[in-house]
Amino acid sequence: NAGVTQTPKFRVLKTGQSMTLLCAQDMNHEYMYWYRQDPGMGLRLIHYSVGEGTTAKGEVPDGYNVSRLKKQNFLLGLESAAPSQTSVYFCASTLGNEQFFGPGTRLTVL
Amino acid sequence: GIQVEQSPPDLILQEGANSTLRCNFSDSVNNLQWFHQNPWGQLINLFYIPSGTKQNGRLSATTVATERYSLLYISSSQTTDSGVYFCAVEGDMRFGAGTRLTVKP
């Protein structure tokens, strides 16, 4: 049981490049979330999903897109990366009221 | 949206001391959780506590929903308790800025 995994762990992009972050969970959870964490701040919700094929916007969705084609995977895409998107990205899934977090992806946009 | 404020922002303790962390929120909530982020960045769910009191070992939490605050108590602190403690509220999980706890041996 791997829990929640994130790929990649680190990435450096140039402004304007695109990339996709992958979150996978093997716990059959319905709800999944993408957050970003900036230095000295709490997490901010980007997008979330309440089930396969569904997505919804969170607090800071601009510049990101998501897809949930399979229940176990939640993808976060950056179509044209900007330096303001430099952050640590966390994925989470929920069983009942308890959130389980992945280890994070550290993204730097130059 | 709901505003979440945590205090104090930083806390330094000697091992064995007790501490109380506070979370204030600006509106009624149906969901409040406490999390610990360890020095390596890993986030762990501590409590789901929209109201009432819960205890788990040396940690306990109380939420007074009518007065819009929650408290996290850490007793007999250990160096492994170091890290940042966050509270988060509601379905879209609005996080506070956290309390950074440092426990010195």
mmCIF file of C-alpha atoms in Angstrom:
data_model
loop_
_atom_site.group_PDB
_atom_site.id
_atom_site.type_symbol
_atom_site.label_atom_id
_atom_site.label_comp_id
_atom_site.label_asym_id
_atom_site.label_seq_id
_atom_site.Cartn_x
_atom_site.Cartn_y
_atom_site.Cartn_z
ATOM 1 C CA ASN A 1 0.000 0.000 0.000
ATOM 2 C CA ALA A 2 1.933 3.020 -1.277
ATOM 3 C CA GLY A 3 -0.617 5.631 -0.100
ATOM 4 C CA VAL A 4 -0.390 8.875 -2.073
ATOM 5 C CA THR A 5 2.520 9.267 -4.459
ATOM 6 C CA GLN A 6 3.584 12.254 -6.548
ATOM 7 C CA THR A 7 5.694 12.409 -9.687
ATOM 8 C CA PRO A 8 8.143 14.086 -10.135
ATOM 9 C CA LYS A 9 9.693 15.094 -6.808
ATOM 10 C CA PHE A 10 11.609 18.038 -8.263
ATOM 11 C CA ARG A 11 11.395 19.977 -11.512
ATOM 12 C CA VAL A 12 12.894 23.130 -12.966
ATOM 13 C CA LEU A 13 11.071 24.813 -15.844
ATOM 14 C CA LYS A 14 11.689 27.857 -17.970
ATOM 15 C CA THR A 15 8.993 30.504 -18.277
ATOM 16 C CA GLY A 16 6.455 29.440 -20.885
ATOM 17 C CA GLN A 17 7.152 25.719 -20.705
ATOM 18 C CA SER A 18 4.408 23.247 -19.870
ATOM 19 C CA MET A 19 4.346 20.247 -17.594
ATOM 20 C CA THR A 20 2.060 17.793 -15.840
ATOM 21 C CA LEU A 21 2.288 16.668 -12.239
ATOM 22 C CA LEU A 22 0.912 13.229 -11.465
ATOM 23 C CA CYS A 23 -0.763 12.212 -8.223
ATOM 24 C CA ALA A 24 -1.665 8.586 -7.651
ATOM 25 C CA GLN A 25 -3.422 6.901 -4.723
ATOM 26 C CA ASP A 26 -4.061 3.224 -4.165
ATOM 27 C CA MET A 27 -6.601 3.580 -1.347
ATOM 28 C CA ASN A 28 -9.717 3.830 -3.533
ATOM 29 C CA HIS A 29 -10.467 7.316 -2.220
ATOM 30 C CA GLU A 30 -13.131 9.358 -3.962
ATOM 31 C CA TYR A 31 -11.888 12.848 -3.156
ATOM 32 C CA MET A 32 -8.538 14.183 -4.359
ATOM 33 C CA TYR A 33 -6.944 17.616 -4.055
ATOM 34 C CA TRP A 34 -4.072 19.709 -5.385
ATOM 35 C CA TYR A 35 -2.534 22.379 -3.152
ATOM 36 C CA ARG A 36 0.384 24.734 -3.410
ATOM 37 C CA GLN A 37 2.517 25.869 -0.490
ATOM 38 C CA ASP A 38 4.589 29.023 -0.653
ATOM 39 C CA PRO A 39 7.290 29.928 1.885
ATOM 40 C CA GLY A 40 5.890 30.830 5.305
ATOM 41 C CA MET A 41 2.326 30.121 4.281
ATOM 42 C CA GLY A 42 -0.243 27.436 4.682
ATOM 43 C CA LEU A 43 -1.491 25.374 1.810
ATOM 44 C CA ARG A 44 -3.845 26.891 -0.750
ATOM 45 C CA LEU A 45 -6.268 24.735 -2.690
ATOM 46 C CA ILE A 46 -5.836 24.847 -6.478
ATOM 47 C CA HIS A 47 -8.380 22.282 -7.731
ATOM 48 C CA TYR A 48 -10.122 19.272 -6.331
ATOM 49 C CA SER A 49 -12.150 16.302 -7.487
ATOM 50 C CA VAL A 50 -15.027 14.507 -5.788
ATOM 51 C CA GLY A 51 -14.849 11.491 -8.065
ATOM 52 C CA GLU A 52 -13.697 10.065 -11.375
ATOM 53 C CA GLY A 53 -14.493 12.422 -14.242
ATOM 54 C CA THR A 54 -15.228 15.427 -12.006
ATOM 55 C CA THR A 55 -13.121 18.464 -11.118
ATOM 56 C CA ALA A 56 -13.763 21.787 -9.394
ATOM 57 C CA LYS A 57 -11.884 25.008 -8.751
ATOM 58 C CA GLY A 58 -10.354 25.836 -5.430
ATOM 59 C CA GLU A 59 -9.004 29.075 -4.012
ATOM 60 C CA VAL A 60 -6.203 29.672 -6.575
ATOM 61 C CA PRO A 61 -7.063 27.887 -9.871
ATOM 62 C CA ASP A 62 -5.725 30.393 -12.406
ATOM 63 C CA GLY A 63 -2.913 29.086 -14.609
ATOM 64 C CA TYR A 64 -3.645 25.431 -13.799
ATOM 65 C CA ASN A 65 -5.782 22.685 -15.288
ATOM 66 C CA VAL A 66 -6.627 19.269 -13.899
ATOM 67 C CA SER A 67 -8.028 15.953 -15.023
ATOM 68 C CA ARG A 68 -9.367 12.887 -13.201
ATOM 69 C CA LEU A 69 -9.796 10.277 -15.931
ATOM 70 C CA LYS A 70 -9.138 7.407 -13.549
ATOM 71 C CA LYS A 71 -10.207 7.246 -9.918
ATOM 72 C CA GLN A 72 -6.689 6.604 -8.699
ATOM 73 C CA ASN A 73 -4.991 9.445 -10.617
ATOM 74 C CA PHE A 74 -5.316 13.220 -10.428
ATOM 75 C CA LEU A 75 -3.210 15.254 -12.869
ATOM 76 C CA LEU A 76 -2.245 18.898 -12.499
ATOM 77 C CA GLY A 77 -1.154 20.737 -15.635
ATOM 78 C CA LEU A 78 0.656 24.001 -16.175
ATOM 79 C CA GLU A 79 0.179 25.090 -19.781
ATOM 80 C CA SER A 80 2.558 28.068 -19.735
ATOM 81 C CA ALA A 81 4.617 28.199 -16.563
ATOM 82 C CA ALA A 82 5.313 31.528 -14.858
ATOM 83 C CA PRO A 83 7.792 32.386 -12.080
ATOM 84 C CA SER A 84 4.804 33.019 -9.771
ATOM 85 C CA GLN A 85 4.086 29.290 -9.982
ATOM 86 C CA THR A 86 7.343 28.448 -8.237
ATOM 87 C CA SER A 87 6.111 26.535 -5.207
ATOM 88 C CA VAL A 88 5.823 23.175 -3.509
ATOM 89 C CA TYR A 89 2.797 21.252 -4.739
ATOM 90 C CA PHE A 90 0.992 18.738 -2.568
ATOM 91 C CA CYS A 91 -1.617 16.232 -3.569
ATOM 92 C CA ALA A 92 -4.035 14.711 -1.071
ATOM 93 C CA SER A 93 -6.865 12.214 -1.011
ATOM 94 C CA THR A 94 -9.615 11.814 1.526
ATOM 95 C CA LEU A 95 -11.133 8.877 3.308
ATOM 96 C CA GLY A 96 -14.089 10.130 5.303
ATOM 97 C CA ASN A 97 -12.797 13.221 7.074
ATOM 98 C CA GLU A 98 -9.085 12.392 7.086
ATOM 99 C CA GLN A 99 -6.756 13.739 4.393
ATOM 100 C CA PHE A 100 -3.701 11.774 3.325
ATOM 101 C CA PHE A 101 -0.945 13.803 1.690
ATOM 102 C CA GLY A 102 1.691 12.951 -0.856
ATOM 103 C CA PRO A 103 5.349 13.903 -0.291
ATOM 104 C CA GLY A 104 5.199 17.021 -2.460
ATOM 105 C CA THR A 105 6.732 18.241 -5.723
ATOM 106 C CA ARG A 106 9.143 21.161 -5.609
ATOM 107 C CA LEU A 107 8.743 23.205 -8.800
ATOM 108 C CA THR A 108 10.981 26.101 -9.790
ATOM 109 C CA VAL A 109 10.116 28.293 -12.767
ATOM 110 C CA LEU A 110 12.980 30.427 -14.036
ATOM 111 C CA GLY B 1 -14.098 33.369 2.034
ATOM 112 C CA ILE B 2 -13.454 32.257 5.570
ATOM 113 C CA GLN B 3 -10.402 33.778 7.241
ATOM 114 C CA VAL B 4 -8.229 31.538 9.397
ATOM 115 C CA GLU B 5 -5.728 32.968 11.863
ATOM 116 C CA GLN B 6 -3.280 30.972 13.943
ATOM 117 C CA SER B 7 -1.299 32.026 16.967
ATOM 118 C CA PRO B 8 1.417 32.239 17.982
ATOM 119 C CA PRO B 9 3.327 32.233 14.674
ATOM 120 C CA ASP B 10 6.411 30.817 16.368
ATOM 121 C CA LEU B 11 6.912 28.884 19.579
ATOM 122 C CA ILE B 12 10.121 27.607 21.149
ATOM 123 C CA LEU B 13 9.921 25.112 24.000
ATOM 124 C CA GLN B 14 12.198 22.991 26.106
ATOM 125 C CA GLU B 15 11.566 19.287 25.912
ATOM 126 C CA GLY B 16 8.927 18.285 28.446
ATOM 127 C CA ALA B 17 7.024 21.580 28.380
ATOM 128 C CA ASN B 18 3.353 21.924 27.472
ATOM 129 C CA SER B 19 1.924 24.232 24.831
ATOM 130 C CA THR B 20 -1.357 25.531 23.447
ATOM 131 C CA LEU B 21 -1.831 26.538 19.824
ATOM 132 C CA ARG B 22 -4.829 28.558 18.748
ATOM 133 C CA CYS B 23 -6.859 28.729 15.550
ATOM 134 C CA ASN B 24 -9.491 31.437 15.033
ATOM 135 C CA PHE B 25 -11.896 31.394 12.105
ATOM 136 C CA SER B 26 -14.191 34.086 10.836
ATOM 137 C CA ASP B 27 -17.407 32.161 10.183
ATOM 138 C CA SER B 28 -19.284 29.035 11.149
ATOM 139 C CA VAL B 29 -17.627 25.853 9.958
ATOM 140 C CA ASN B 30 -18.683 22.238 9.574
ATOM 141 C CA ASN B 31 -15.172 20.923 9.103
ATOM 142 C CA LEU B 32 -11.990 21.757 10.981
ATOM 143 C CA GLN B 33 -8.791 19.760 10.917
ATOM 144 C CA TRP B 34 -5.355 20.053 12.492
ATOM 145 C CA PHE B 35 -2.226 18.970 10.624
ATOM 146 C CA HIS B 36 1.445 18.620 11.459
ATOM 147 C CA GLN B 37 4.125 19.291 8.850
ATOM 148 C CA ASN B 38 7.416 17.792 9.956
ATOM 149 C CA PRO B 39 10.801 19.401 9.189
ATOM 150 C CA TRP B 40 11.077 17.261 6.049
ATOM 151 C CA GLY B 41 7.810 18.610 4.673
ATOM 152 C CA GLN B 42 5.532 15.633 5.230
ATOM 153 C CA LEU B 43 1.960 16.514 6.252
ATOM 154 C CA ILE B 44 0.067 14.356 8.714
ATOM 155 C CA ASN B 45 -3.558 14.662 9.729
ATOM 156 C CA LEU B 46 -3.823 15.005 13.526
ATOM 157 C CA PHE B 47 -7.497 15.643 14.238
ATOM 158 C CA TYR B 48 -10.810 16.103 12.517
ATOM 159 C CA ILE B 49 -12.636 18.234 15.082
ATOM 160 C CA PRO B 50 -15.482 20.519 13.955
ATOM 161 C CA SER B 51 -16.654 20.675 17.573
ATOM 162 C CA GLY B 52 -15.930 19.156 20.965
ATOM 163 C CA THR B 53 -12.750 17.626 22.319
ATOM 164 C CA LYS B 54 -10.554 14.766 21.153
ATOM 165 C CA GLN B 55 -7.375 13.256 22.503
ATOM 166 C CA ASN B 56 -4.659 11.163 20.928
ATOM 167 C CA GLY B 57 -1.784 10.379 23.241
ATOM 168 C CA ARG B 58 -0.006 13.590 24.251
ATOM 169 C CA LEU B 59 -2.056 15.647 21.833
ATOM 170 C CA SER B 60 -5.583 16.877 22.326
ATOM 171 C CA ALA B 61 -7.792 19.384 20.558
ATOM 172 C CA THR B 62 -10.871 21.369 21.444
ATOM 173 C CA THR B 63 -13.117 23.321 19.104
ATOM 174 C CA VAL B 64 -15.679 25.797 20.397
ATOM 175 C CA ALA B 65 -17.686 26.283 17.235
ATOM 176 C CA THR B 66 -20.013 28.926 18.688
ATOM 177 C CA GLU B 67 -17.012 31.118 19.536
ATOM 178 C CA ARG B 68 -15.126 30.279 16.341
ATOM 179 C CA TYR B 69 -11.878 28.955 17.686
ATOM 180 C CA SER B 70 -9.991 25.731 18.135
ATOM 181 C CA LEU B 71 -7.094 24.860 20.426
ATOM 182 C CA LEU B 72 -4.412 22.222 20.024
ATOM 183 C CA TYR B 73 -2.687 21.099 23.218
ATOM 184 C CA ILE B 74 0.674 19.394 23.241
ATOM 185 C CA SER B 75 1.774 17.965 26.569
ATOM 186 C CA SER B 76 5.246 16.796 27.576
ATOM 187 C CA SER B 77 6.649 17.981 24.260
ATOM 188 C CA GLN B 78 9.370 16.005 22.509
ATOM 189 C CA THR B 79 11.884 17.043 19.857
ATOM 190 C CA THR B 80 9.909 14.991 17.343
ATOM 191 C CA ASP B 81 6.973 17.378 17.849
ATOM 192 C CA SER B 82 8.934 20.103 16.039
ATOM 193 C CA GLY B 83 7.516 21.368 12.784
ATOM 194 C CA VAL B 84 4.600 23.498 11.662
ATOM 195 C CA TYR B 85 1.056 22.983 12.887
ATOM 196 C CA PHE B 86 -1.780 24.029 10.613
ATOM 197 C CA CYS B 87 -5.489 24.231 11.088
ATOM 198 C CA ALA B 88 -7.773 24.152 8.067
ATOM 199 C CA VAL B 89 -11.498 24.696 7.763
ATOM 200 C CA GLU B 90 -14.442 23.792 5.540
ATOM 201 C CA GLY B 91 -14.769 21.650 2.449
ATOM 202 C CA ASP B 92 -12.266 23.638 0.390
ATOM 203 C CA MET B 93 -9.794 23.454 3.271
ATOM 204 C CA ARG B 94 -8.762 27.040 3.964
ATOM 205 C CA PHE B 95 -5.468 26.822 5.830
ATOM 206 C CA GLY B 96 -4.077 29.177 8.422
ATOM 207 C CA ALA B 97 -0.473 30.347 8.115
ATOM 208 C CA GLY B 98 0.597 27.873 10.785
ATOM 209 C CA THR B 99 2.464 27.832 14.090
ATOM 210 C CA ARG B 100 6.119 26.863 13.834
ATOM 211 C CA LEU B 101 7.061 24.829 16.912
ATOM 212 C CA THR B 102 10.653 24.171 17.884
ATOM 213 C CA VAL B 103 11.281 21.797 20.789
ATOM 214 C CA LYS B 104 14.811 21.953 22.151
ATOM 215 C CA PRO B 105 16.422 18.995 23.937
#
